[in-house]
């Protein structure tokens, strides 16, 4: 695991966008695993700027998102389908047919998750997987548990995640209680992983991911076993980590 120190959110976003750009330039038909949430918004904005300058071409790229709330339609402004269109897909020349997000609108959890596993496997798994990290150490929506998950599955969101995500909803009651998420094993199947984190609320999770024991009570800690994982975090998120 390589840890890169960023000065602030803007620096973290630029560094992350540089790594994603390099992937797209080196392999124009690459498979990207993508994340939603507040953390990657600056990274996506930087990628859009470089696309507008003519430095990036997404026409052959395909993408697979980590997760989606269960019960939201693709057009629901709170859905991750909508988030990805708003924050990236509608602003670059990606073929939207090549973008994939678990189908939260399918009430049949087993069918929706099995279908997603099939298409991620058929794509050969991401060349590069972008991850944020939850305050409780979750990756995707793989919440702290007594075992590491495998494929895509339906999860009950923890109270801490519901609280953290309620900032994006009018009322906490509106936050969906379940989500479909790629499993930990699927995430680990990516050939390269890029984790981004900023802000003091992430400090404990970032410490435990990088320096704690490898345990499903901090799902991100399994990334210590990945052969090609880069963490880019700002000073606040690295506050509890050794200076190195
Ligand atoms: C989002 C996802 C989550 C977030 C995490 C951090 O697709 O998989 O694991 O990356 O909850 O969220 P933010 O960036 O909003 O702090």
PDB file of C-alpha atoms and ligand atoms in Angstrom:
ATOM      1  CA  UNK A   1       0.000   0.000   0.000  1.00  0.00           C
ATOM      2  CA  UNK A   2       1.468   3.333  -1.061  1.00  0.00           C
ATOM      3  CA  UNK A   3       0.329   6.388   0.890  1.00  0.00           C
ATOM      4  CA  UNK A   4       0.515   9.790  -0.781  1.00  0.00           C
ATOM      5  CA  UNK A   5       0.097  12.903   1.329  1.00  0.00           C
ATOM      6  CA  UNK A   6      -1.975  15.696  -0.226  1.00  0.00           C
ATOM      7  CA  UNK A   7      -1.978  19.278   1.029  1.00  0.00           C
ATOM      8  CA  UNK A   8      -5.733  19.645   0.872  1.00  0.00           C
ATOM      9  CA  UNK A   9      -8.873  18.498  -0.968  1.00  0.00           C
ATOM     10  CA  UNK A  10      -7.884  20.214  -4.229  1.00  0.00           C
ATOM     11  CA  UNK A  11      -4.431  18.626  -4.171  1.00  0.00           C
ATOM     12  CA  UNK A  12      -5.912  15.190  -3.375  1.00  0.00           C
ATOM     13  CA  UNK A  13      -8.381  15.563  -6.252  1.00  0.00           C
ATOM     14  CA  UNK A  14      -5.696  16.618  -8.742  1.00  0.00           C
ATOM     15  CA  UNK A  15      -3.377  13.774  -7.768  1.00  0.00           C
ATOM     16  CA  UNK A  16      -6.216  11.236  -8.061  1.00  0.00           C
ATOM     17  CA  UNK A  17      -7.311  12.645 -11.426  1.00  0.00           C
ATOM     18  CA  UNK A  18      -3.718  12.374 -12.643  1.00  0.00           C
ATOM     19  CA  UNK A  19      -3.661   8.655 -11.855  1.00  0.00           C
ATOM     20  CA  UNK A  20      -7.031   8.062 -13.544  1.00  0.00           C
ATOM     21  CA  UNK A  21      -5.911  10.115 -16.562  1.00  0.00           C
ATOM     22  CA  UNK A  22      -2.754   8.057 -16.882  1.00  0.00           C
ATOM     23  CA  UNK A  23      -4.895   4.900 -16.887  1.00  0.00           C
ATOM     24  CA  UNK A  24      -7.187   6.263 -19.616  1.00  0.00           C
ATOM     25  CA  UNK A  25      -4.248   7.486 -21.722  1.00  0.00           C
ATOM     26  CA  UNK A  26      -2.281   4.242 -21.389  1.00  0.00           C
ATOM     27  CA  UNK A  27      -5.309   2.035 -22.086  1.00  0.00           C
ATOM     28  CA  UNK A  28      -8.073   3.954 -23.896  1.00  0.00           C
ATOM     29  CA  UNK A  29     -10.516   1.028 -23.599  1.00  0.00           C
ATOM     30  CA  UNK A  30      -9.849   0.527 -19.901  1.00  0.00           C
ATOM     31  CA  UNK A  31     -12.410  -0.569 -17.315  1.00  0.00           C
ATOM     32  CA  UNK A  32     -12.784   1.907 -14.460  1.00  0.00           C
ATOM     33  CA  UNK A  33     -14.448   1.106 -11.142  1.00  0.00           C
ATOM     34  CA  UNK A  34     -16.029   4.294  -9.815  1.00  0.00           C
ATOM     35  CA  UNK A  35     -17.349   5.653  -6.526  1.00  0.00           C
ATOM     36  CA  UNK A  36     -19.915   8.256  -5.533  1.00  0.00           C
ATOM     37  CA  UNK A  37     -20.053  10.451  -2.404  1.00  0.00           C
ATOM     38  CA  UNK A  38     -18.468  13.820  -1.630  1.00  0.00           C
ATOM     39  CA  UNK A  39     -14.845  12.710  -1.857  1.00  0.00           C
ATOM     40  CA  UNK A  40     -14.565  12.015  -5.621  1.00  0.00           C
ATOM     41  CA  UNK A  41     -16.475  15.096  -6.821  1.00  0.00           C
ATOM     42  CA  UNK A  42     -13.283  17.197  -7.131  1.00  0.00           C
ATOM     43  CA  UNK A  43     -11.535  14.346  -8.944  1.00  0.00           C
ATOM     44  CA  UNK A  44     -14.390  14.115 -11.454  1.00  0.00           C
ATOM     45  CA  UNK A  45     -14.363  17.916 -11.919  1.00  0.00           C
ATOM     46  CA  UNK A  46     -10.660  17.792 -12.721  1.00  0.00           C
ATOM     47  CA  UNK A  47     -11.165  14.966 -15.214  1.00  0.00           C
ATOM     48  CA  UNK A  48     -13.948  16.986 -16.893  1.00  0.00           C
ATOM     49  CA  UNK A  49     -11.592  20.001 -17.184  1.00  0.00           C
ATOM     50  CA  UNK A  50      -8.885  17.909 -18.814  1.00  0.00           C
ATOM     51  CA  UNK A  51     -11.481  16.363 -21.138  1.00  0.00           C
ATOM     52  CA  UNK A  52     -12.676  19.859 -22.139  1.00  0.00           C
ATOM     53  CA  UNK A  53      -9.071  20.870 -22.852  1.00  0.00           C
ATOM     54  CA  UNK A  54      -8.814  17.909 -25.205  1.00  0.00           C
ATOM     55  CA  UNK A  55      -6.387  15.928 -23.062  1.00  0.00           C
ATOM     56  CA  UNK A  56      -8.692  12.973 -22.340  1.00  0.00           C
ATOM     57  CA  UNK A  57     -10.884  10.729 -24.447  1.00  0.00           C
ATOM     58  CA  UNK A  58     -13.468   8.545 -22.696  1.00  0.00           C
ATOM     59  CA  UNK A  59     -15.080   7.189 -25.872  1.00  0.00           C
ATOM     60  CA  UNK A  60     -13.805   3.639 -25.331  1.00  0.00           C
ATOM     61  CA  UNK A  61     -13.840   3.590 -21.525  1.00  0.00           C
ATOM     62  CA  UNK A  62     -16.340   1.462 -19.624  1.00  0.00           C
ATOM     63  CA  UNK A  63     -17.246   2.002 -15.973  1.00  0.00           C
ATOM     64  CA  UNK A  64     -18.680  -0.043 -13.114  1.00  0.00           C
ATOM     65  CA  UNK A  65     -19.859   1.740  -9.988  1.00  0.00           C
ATOM     66  CA  UNK A  66     -19.543   0.259  -6.558  1.00  0.00           C
ATOM     67  CA  UNK A  67     -23.041   0.600  -5.255  1.00  0.00           C
ATOM     68  CA  UNK A  68     -26.579   1.926  -5.408  1.00  0.00           C
ATOM     69  CA  UNK A  69     -29.358   2.488  -2.895  1.00  0.00           C
ATOM     70  CA  UNK A  70     -32.049  -0.164  -3.012  1.00  0.00           C
ATOM     71  CA  UNK A  71     -35.461   1.159  -4.030  1.00  0.00           C
ATOM     72  CA  UNK A  72     -34.406   4.275  -5.943  1.00  0.00           C
ATOM     73  CA  UNK A  73     -35.147   4.633  -9.652  1.00  0.00           C
ATOM     74  CA  UNK A  74     -32.328   5.659 -12.004  1.00  0.00           C
ATOM     75  CA  UNK A  75     -33.806   9.152 -12.321  1.00  0.00           C
ATOM     76  CA  UNK A  76     -34.183   9.766  -8.600  1.00  0.00           C
ATOM     77  CA  UNK A  77     -31.886  12.736  -7.807  1.00  0.00           C
ATOM     78  CA  UNK A  78     -30.609  10.830  -4.738  1.00  0.00           C
ATOM     79  CA  UNK A  79     -29.671   7.763  -6.755  1.00  0.00           C
ATOM     80  CA  UNK A  80     -26.081   7.009  -7.633  1.00  0.00           C
ATOM     81  CA  UNK A  81     -27.134   6.585 -11.279  1.00  0.00           C
ATOM     82  CA  UNK A  82     -28.174  10.252 -11.207  1.00  0.00           C
ATOM     83  CA  UNK A  83     -25.058  11.312  -9.270  1.00  0.00           C
ATOM     84  CA  UNK A  84     -22.757   9.793 -11.858  1.00  0.00           C
ATOM     85  CA  UNK A  85     -24.547  11.477 -14.778  1.00  0.00           C
ATOM     86  CA  UNK A  86     -24.535  14.837 -12.955  1.00  0.00           C
ATOM     87  CA  UNK A  87     -20.929  14.674 -11.801  1.00  0.00           C
ATOM     88  CA  UNK A  88     -19.169  12.940 -14.692  1.00  0.00           C
ATOM     89  CA  UNK A  89     -20.953  11.043 -17.444  1.00  0.00           C
ATOM     90  CA  UNK A  90     -22.986  13.949 -18.877  1.00  0.00           C
ATOM     91  CA  UNK A  91     -19.844  16.083 -19.175  1.00  0.00           C
ATOM     92  CA  UNK A  92     -17.447  13.777 -21.045  1.00  0.00           C
ATOM     93  CA  UNK A  93     -17.632  11.732 -24.243  1.00  0.00           C
ATOM     94  CA  UNK A  94     -18.263   8.406 -22.543  1.00  0.00           C
ATOM     95  CA  UNK A  95     -20.786   6.111 -24.229  1.00  0.00           C
ATOM     96  CA  UNK A  96     -23.485   5.913 -21.548  1.00  0.00           C
ATOM     97  CA  UNK A  97     -24.223   2.358 -22.680  1.00  0.00           C
ATOM     98  CA  UNK A  98     -20.785   1.479 -21.300  1.00  0.00           C
ATOM     99  CA  UNK A  99     -21.539   2.885 -17.834  1.00  0.00           C
ATOM    100  CA  UNK A 100     -22.891   0.522 -15.195  1.00  0.00           C
ATOM    101  CA  UNK A 101     -24.350   0.974 -11.727  1.00  0.00           C
ATOM    102  CA  UNK A 102     -26.140  -1.761  -9.732  1.00  0.00           C
ATOM    103  CA  UNK A 103     -29.871  -1.656 -10.457  1.00  0.00           C
ATOM    104  CA  UNK A 104     -31.377  -0.336  -7.222  1.00  0.00           C
ATOM    105  CA  UNK A 105     -34.776  -0.138  -8.879  1.00  0.00           C
ATOM    106  CA  UNK A 106     -34.930  -3.944  -9.106  1.00  0.00           C
ATOM    107  CA  UNK A 107     -36.665  -5.085  -5.892  1.00  0.00           C
ATOM    108  CA  UNK A 108     -35.355  -8.627  -6.438  1.00  0.00           C
ATOM    109  CA  UNK A 109     -32.049  -8.257  -4.579  1.00  0.00           C
ATOM    110  CA  UNK A 110     -30.686 -11.678  -5.524  1.00  0.00           C
ATOM    111  CA  UNK A 111     -31.375 -11.131  -9.231  1.00  0.00           C
ATOM    112  CA  UNK A 112     -30.021  -7.554  -9.254  1.00  0.00           C
ATOM    113  CA  UNK A 113     -26.807  -8.570  -7.466  1.00  0.00           C
ATOM    114  CA  UNK A 114     -26.214 -11.731  -9.506  1.00  0.00           C
ATOM    115  CA  UNK A 115     -26.707  -9.770 -12.713  1.00  0.00           C
ATOM    116  CA  UNK A 116     -24.171  -7.156 -11.605  1.00  0.00           C
ATOM    117  CA  UNK A 117     -21.595  -9.796 -10.668  1.00  0.00           C
ATOM    118  CA  UNK A 118     -22.008 -11.354 -14.099  1.00  0.00           C
ATOM    119  CA  UNK A 119     -21.390  -8.126 -15.982  1.00  0.00           C
ATOM    120  CA  UNK A 120     -18.420  -7.042 -13.834  1.00  0.00           C
ATOM    121  CA  UNK A 121     -16.823 -10.471 -14.305  1.00  0.00           C
ATOM    122  CA  UNK A 122     -17.564 -10.434 -18.054  1.00  0.00           C
ATOM    123  CA  UNK A 123     -15.755  -7.076 -18.263  1.00  0.00           C
ATOM    124  CA  UNK A 124     -12.703  -8.725 -16.677  1.00  0.00           C
ATOM    125  CA  UNK A 125     -12.878  -6.563 -13.500  1.00  0.00           C
ATOM    126  CA  UNK A 126     -11.624  -2.966 -13.301  1.00  0.00           C
ATOM    127  CA  UNK A 127      -8.145  -1.992 -14.425  1.00  0.00           C
ATOM    128  CA  UNK A 128      -8.416   0.762 -11.811  1.00  0.00           C
ATOM    129  CA  UNK A 129     -10.909   0.961  -8.951  1.00  0.00           C
ATOM    130  CA  UNK A 130     -11.519   4.342  -7.314  1.00  0.00           C
ATOM    131  CA  UNK A 131     -12.683   4.129  -3.685  1.00  0.00           C
ATOM    132  CA  UNK A 132     -13.758   6.513  -0.966  1.00  0.00           C
ATOM    133  CA  UNK A 133     -13.832   5.304   2.618  1.00  0.00           C
ATOM    134  CA  UNK A 134     -16.624   5.570   5.172  1.00  0.00           C
ATOM    135  CA  UNK A 135     -16.070   7.064   8.640  1.00  0.00           C
ATOM    136  CA  UNK A 136     -16.479   3.498   9.914  1.00  0.00           C
ATOM    137  CA  UNK A 137     -13.993   2.012   7.437  1.00  0.00           C
ATOM    138  CA  UNK A 138     -16.516   0.786   4.887  1.00  0.00           C
ATOM    139  CA  UNK A 139     -15.613   0.468   1.209  1.00  0.00           C
ATOM    140  CA  UNK A 140     -18.468   0.418  -1.259  1.00  0.00           C
ATOM    141  CA  UNK A 141     -21.233  -0.261   1.219  1.00  0.00           C
ATOM    142  CA  UNK A 142     -19.372  -3.161   2.817  1.00  0.00           C
ATOM    143  CA  UNK A 143     -20.033  -2.252   6.411  1.00  0.00           C
ATOM    144  CA  UNK A 144     -18.035  -3.501   9.439  1.00  0.00           C
ATOM    145  CA  UNK A 145     -18.947  -7.152   9.982  1.00  0.00           C
ATOM    146  CA  UNK A 146     -17.538 -10.429  11.272  1.00  0.00           C
ATOM    147  CA  UNK A 147     -16.482 -11.605   7.802  1.00  0.00           C
ATOM    148  CA  UNK A 148     -15.346 -10.101   4.494  1.00  0.00           C
ATOM    149  CA  UNK A 149     -18.008 -10.170   1.787  1.00  0.00           C
ATOM    150  CA  UNK A 150     -17.520 -11.759  -1.619  1.00  0.00           C
ATOM    151  CA  UNK A 151     -19.712 -10.739  -4.569  1.00  0.00           C
ATOM    152  CA  UNK A 152     -22.403  -8.091  -5.023  1.00  0.00           C
ATOM    153  CA  UNK A 153     -24.999  -8.289  -2.273  1.00  0.00           C
ATOM    154  CA  UNK A 154     -27.726  -6.372  -0.495  1.00  0.00           C
ATOM    155  CA  UNK A 155     -26.678  -4.693   2.752  1.00  0.00           C
ATOM    156  CA  UNK A 156     -28.467  -3.045   5.643  1.00  0.00           C
ATOM    157  CA  UNK A 157     -26.752   0.308   6.104  1.00  0.00           C
ATOM    158  CA  UNK A 158     -25.438   0.994   9.585  1.00  0.00           C
ATOM    159  CA  UNK A 159     -26.710   3.877  11.686  1.00  0.00           C
ATOM    160  CA  UNK A 160     -23.333   5.632  11.259  1.00  0.00           C
ATOM    161  CA  UNK A 161     -23.603   5.457   7.444  1.00  0.00           C
ATOM    162  CA  UNK A 162     -27.251   6.577   7.477  1.00  0.00           C
ATOM    163  CA  UNK A 163     -26.236   9.538   9.658  1.00  0.00           C
ATOM    164  CA  UNK A 164     -23.246  10.399   7.440  1.00  0.00           C
ATOM    165  CA  UNK A 165     -25.328  10.211   4.238  1.00  0.00           C
ATOM    166  CA  UNK A 166     -28.322  12.095   5.654  1.00  0.00           C
ATOM    167  CA  UNK A 167     -26.570  15.390   4.795  1.00  0.00           C
ATOM    168  CA  UNK A 168     -27.570  14.780   1.185  1.00  0.00           C
ATOM    169  CA  UNK A 169     -31.270  14.194   1.953  1.00  0.00           C
ATOM    170  CA  UNK A 170     -33.978  16.590   3.193  1.00  0.00           C
ATOM    171  CA  UNK A 171     -34.828  14.342   6.151  1.00  0.00           C
ATOM    172  CA  UNK A 172     -32.944  11.449   7.745  1.00  0.00           C
ATOM    173  CA  UNK A 173     -36.099   9.313   7.277  1.00  0.00           C
ATOM    174  CA  UNK A 174     -35.574   9.657   3.514  1.00  0.00           C
ATOM    175  CA  UNK A 175     -32.157   7.918   3.540  1.00  0.00           C
ATOM    176  CA  UNK A 176     -32.652   4.411   2.128  1.00  0.00           C
ATOM    177  CA  UNK A 177     -31.875   1.705   4.678  1.00  0.00           C
ATOM    178  CA  UNK A 178     -30.477  -0.785   2.173  1.00  0.00           C
ATOM    179  CA  UNK A 179     -28.089  -0.775  -0.765  1.00  0.00           C
ATOM    180  CA  UNK A 180     -26.661  -3.147  -3.350  1.00  0.00           C
ATOM    181  CA  UNK A 181     -22.876  -3.129  -3.247  1.00  0.00           C
ATOM    182  CA  UNK A 182     -19.969  -4.842  -4.934  1.00  0.00           C
ATOM    183  CA  UNK A 183     -18.443  -7.251  -2.457  1.00  0.00           C
ATOM    184  CA  UNK A 184     -14.974  -7.006  -0.969  1.00  0.00           C
ATOM    185  CA  UNK A 185     -13.679  -9.870  -3.090  1.00  0.00           C
ATOM    186  CA  UNK A 186     -14.905  -8.131  -6.247  1.00  0.00           C
ATOM    187  CA  UNK A 187     -13.229  -4.885  -5.178  1.00  0.00           C
ATOM    188  CA  UNK A 188      -9.985  -6.787  -4.527  1.00  0.00           C
ATOM    189  CA  UNK A 189     -10.187  -8.238  -8.071  1.00  0.00           C
ATOM    190  CA  UNK A 190      -9.363  -4.835  -9.583  1.00  0.00           C
ATOM    191  CA  UNK A 191      -5.817  -4.720 -10.954  1.00  0.00           C
ATOM    192  CA  UNK A 192      -5.141  -1.386  -9.265  1.00  0.00           C
ATOM    193  CA  UNK A 193      -6.942   0.425  -6.458  1.00  0.00           C
ATOM    194  CA  UNK A 194      -6.921   4.144  -5.679  1.00  0.00           C
ATOM    195  CA  UNK A 195      -8.398   5.230  -2.336  1.00  0.00           C
ATOM    196  CA  UNK A 196      -9.054   8.910  -1.668  1.00  0.00           C
ATOM    197  CA  UNK A 197      -9.901  10.456   1.692  1.00  0.00           C
ATOM    198  CA  UNK A 198     -10.091  13.932   3.133  1.00  0.00           C
ATOM    199  CA  UNK A 199     -11.125  15.580   6.366  1.00  0.00           C
ATOM    200  CA  UNK A 200     -10.686  14.758  10.029  1.00  0.00           C
ATOM    201  CA  UNK A 201     -13.834  12.602  10.161  1.00  0.00           C
ATOM    202  CA  UNK A 202     -11.888  10.010   8.121  1.00  0.00           C
ATOM    203  CA  UNK A 203      -8.726  10.058  10.271  1.00  0.00           C
ATOM    204  CA  UNK A 204      -9.499   6.961  12.357  1.00  0.00           C
ATOM    205  CA  UNK A 205     -10.719   4.964   9.361  1.00  0.00           C
ATOM    206  CA  UNK A 206      -7.641   5.922   7.313  1.00  0.00           C
ATOM    207  CA  UNK A 207      -5.344   4.939  10.178  1.00  0.00           C
ATOM    208  CA  UNK A 208      -7.105   1.581  10.619  1.00  0.00           C
ATOM    209  CA  UNK A 209      -7.121   0.929   6.854  1.00  0.00           C
ATOM    210  CA  UNK A 210      -3.376   1.533   6.533  1.00  0.00           C
ATOM    211  CA  UNK A 211      -1.943   0.528   9.917  1.00  0.00           C
ATOM    212  CA  UNK A 212      -4.595  -1.461  11.788  1.00  0.00           C
ATOM    213  CA  UNK A 213      -5.045  -5.222  11.861  1.00  0.00           C
ATOM    214  CA  UNK A 214      -6.641  -6.757   8.781  1.00  0.00           C
ATOM    215  CA  UNK A 215     -10.142  -7.346  10.045  1.00  0.00           C
ATOM    216  CA  UNK A 216     -13.702  -7.210   8.678  1.00  0.00           C
ATOM    217  CA  UNK A 217     -14.519  -4.800  11.495  1.00  0.00           C
ATOM    218  CA  UNK A 218     -12.609  -2.308   9.294  1.00  0.00           C
ATOM    219  CA  UNK A 219     -13.438  -3.573   5.778  1.00  0.00           C
ATOM    220  CA  UNK A 220     -10.892  -1.207   4.158  1.00  0.00           C
ATOM    221  CA  UNK A 221      -8.069  -2.904   6.070  1.00  0.00           C
ATOM    222  CA  UNK A 222      -8.122  -5.764   3.532  1.00  0.00           C
ATOM    223  CA  UNK A 223      -6.621  -3.333   1.018  1.00  0.00           C
ATOM    224  CA  UNK A 224      -3.273  -3.861   2.810  1.00  0.00           C
ATOM    225  CA  UNK A 225      -3.235  -7.216   0.999  1.00  0.00           C
ATOM    226  CA  UNK A 226      -3.729  -5.717  -2.463  1.00  0.00           C
ATOM    227  CA  UNK A 227      -0.558  -5.737  -4.569  1.00  0.00           C
ATOM    228  CA  UNK A 228      -1.231  -2.354  -6.184  1.00  0.00           C
ATOM    229  CA  UNK A 229      -3.129  -0.011  -3.891  1.00  0.00           C
ATOM    230  CA  UNK A 230      -2.487   3.729  -3.603  1.00  0.00           C
ATOM    231  CA  UNK A 231      -4.051   5.898  -0.883  1.00  0.00           C
ATOM    232  CA  UNK A 232      -4.189   9.657  -1.421  1.00  0.00           C
ATOM    233  CA  UNK A 233      -5.285  11.532   1.683  1.00  0.00           C
ATOM    234  CA  UNK A 234      -5.084  15.093   2.920  1.00  0.00           C
ATOM    235  CA  UNK A 235      -3.339  16.196   6.123  1.00  0.00           C
ATOM    236  CA  UNK A 236      -6.540  16.033   8.194  1.00  0.00           C
ATOM    237  CA  UNK A 237      -7.347  12.484   7.108  1.00  0.00           C
ATOM    238  CA  UNK A 238      -3.730  11.439   7.804  1.00  0.00           C
ATOM    239  CA  UNK A 239      -3.654  13.093  11.248  1.00  0.00           C
ATOM    240  CA  UNK A 240      -3.503   9.768  13.130  1.00  0.00           C
ATOM    241  CA  UNK A 241      -0.988   8.118  10.785  1.00  0.00           C
ATOM    242  CA  UNK A 242       2.775   8.147  11.316  1.00  0.00           C
ATOM    243  CA  UNK A 243       4.481  11.044   9.474  1.00  0.00           C
ATOM    244  CA  UNK A 244       6.843   8.678   7.494  1.00  0.00           C
TER     245      UNK A 244
HETATM  246  C1  LIG B   1     -19.794   5.474  -2.582  1.00  0.00           C
HETATM  247  C2  LIG B   1     -19.196   4.497  -1.685  1.00  0.00           C
HETATM  248  C3  LIG B   1     -18.892   4.821  -0.269  1.00  0.00           C
HETATM  249  C4  LIG B   1     -18.213   6.182  -0.098  1.00  0.00           C
HETATM  250  C5  LIG B   1     -17.956   6.451   1.367  1.00  0.00           C
HETATM  251  C6  LIG B   1     -17.374   7.845   1.582  1.00  0.00           C
HETATM  252  O1  LIG B   1     -20.002   4.915  -3.862  1.00  0.00           O
HETATM  253  O2  LIG B   1     -18.984   3.418  -2.096  1.00  0.00           O
HETATM  254  O3  LIG B   1     -18.053   3.821   0.249  1.00  0.00           O
HETATM  255  O4  LIG B   1     -17.020   6.201  -0.815  1.00  0.00           O
HETATM  256  O5  LIG B   1     -19.154   6.369   2.089  1.00  0.00           O
HETATM  257  O6  LIG B   1     -18.337   8.786   1.247  1.00  0.00           O
HETATM  258  P1  LIG B   1     -17.977  10.328   1.156  1.00  0.00           P
HETATM  259  O7  LIG B   1     -17.034  10.481   0.024  1.00  0.00           O
HETATM  260  O8  LIG B   1     -19.295  11.012   0.879  1.00  0.00           O
HETATM  261  O9  LIG B   1     -17.376  10.711   2.461  1.00  0.00           O
END
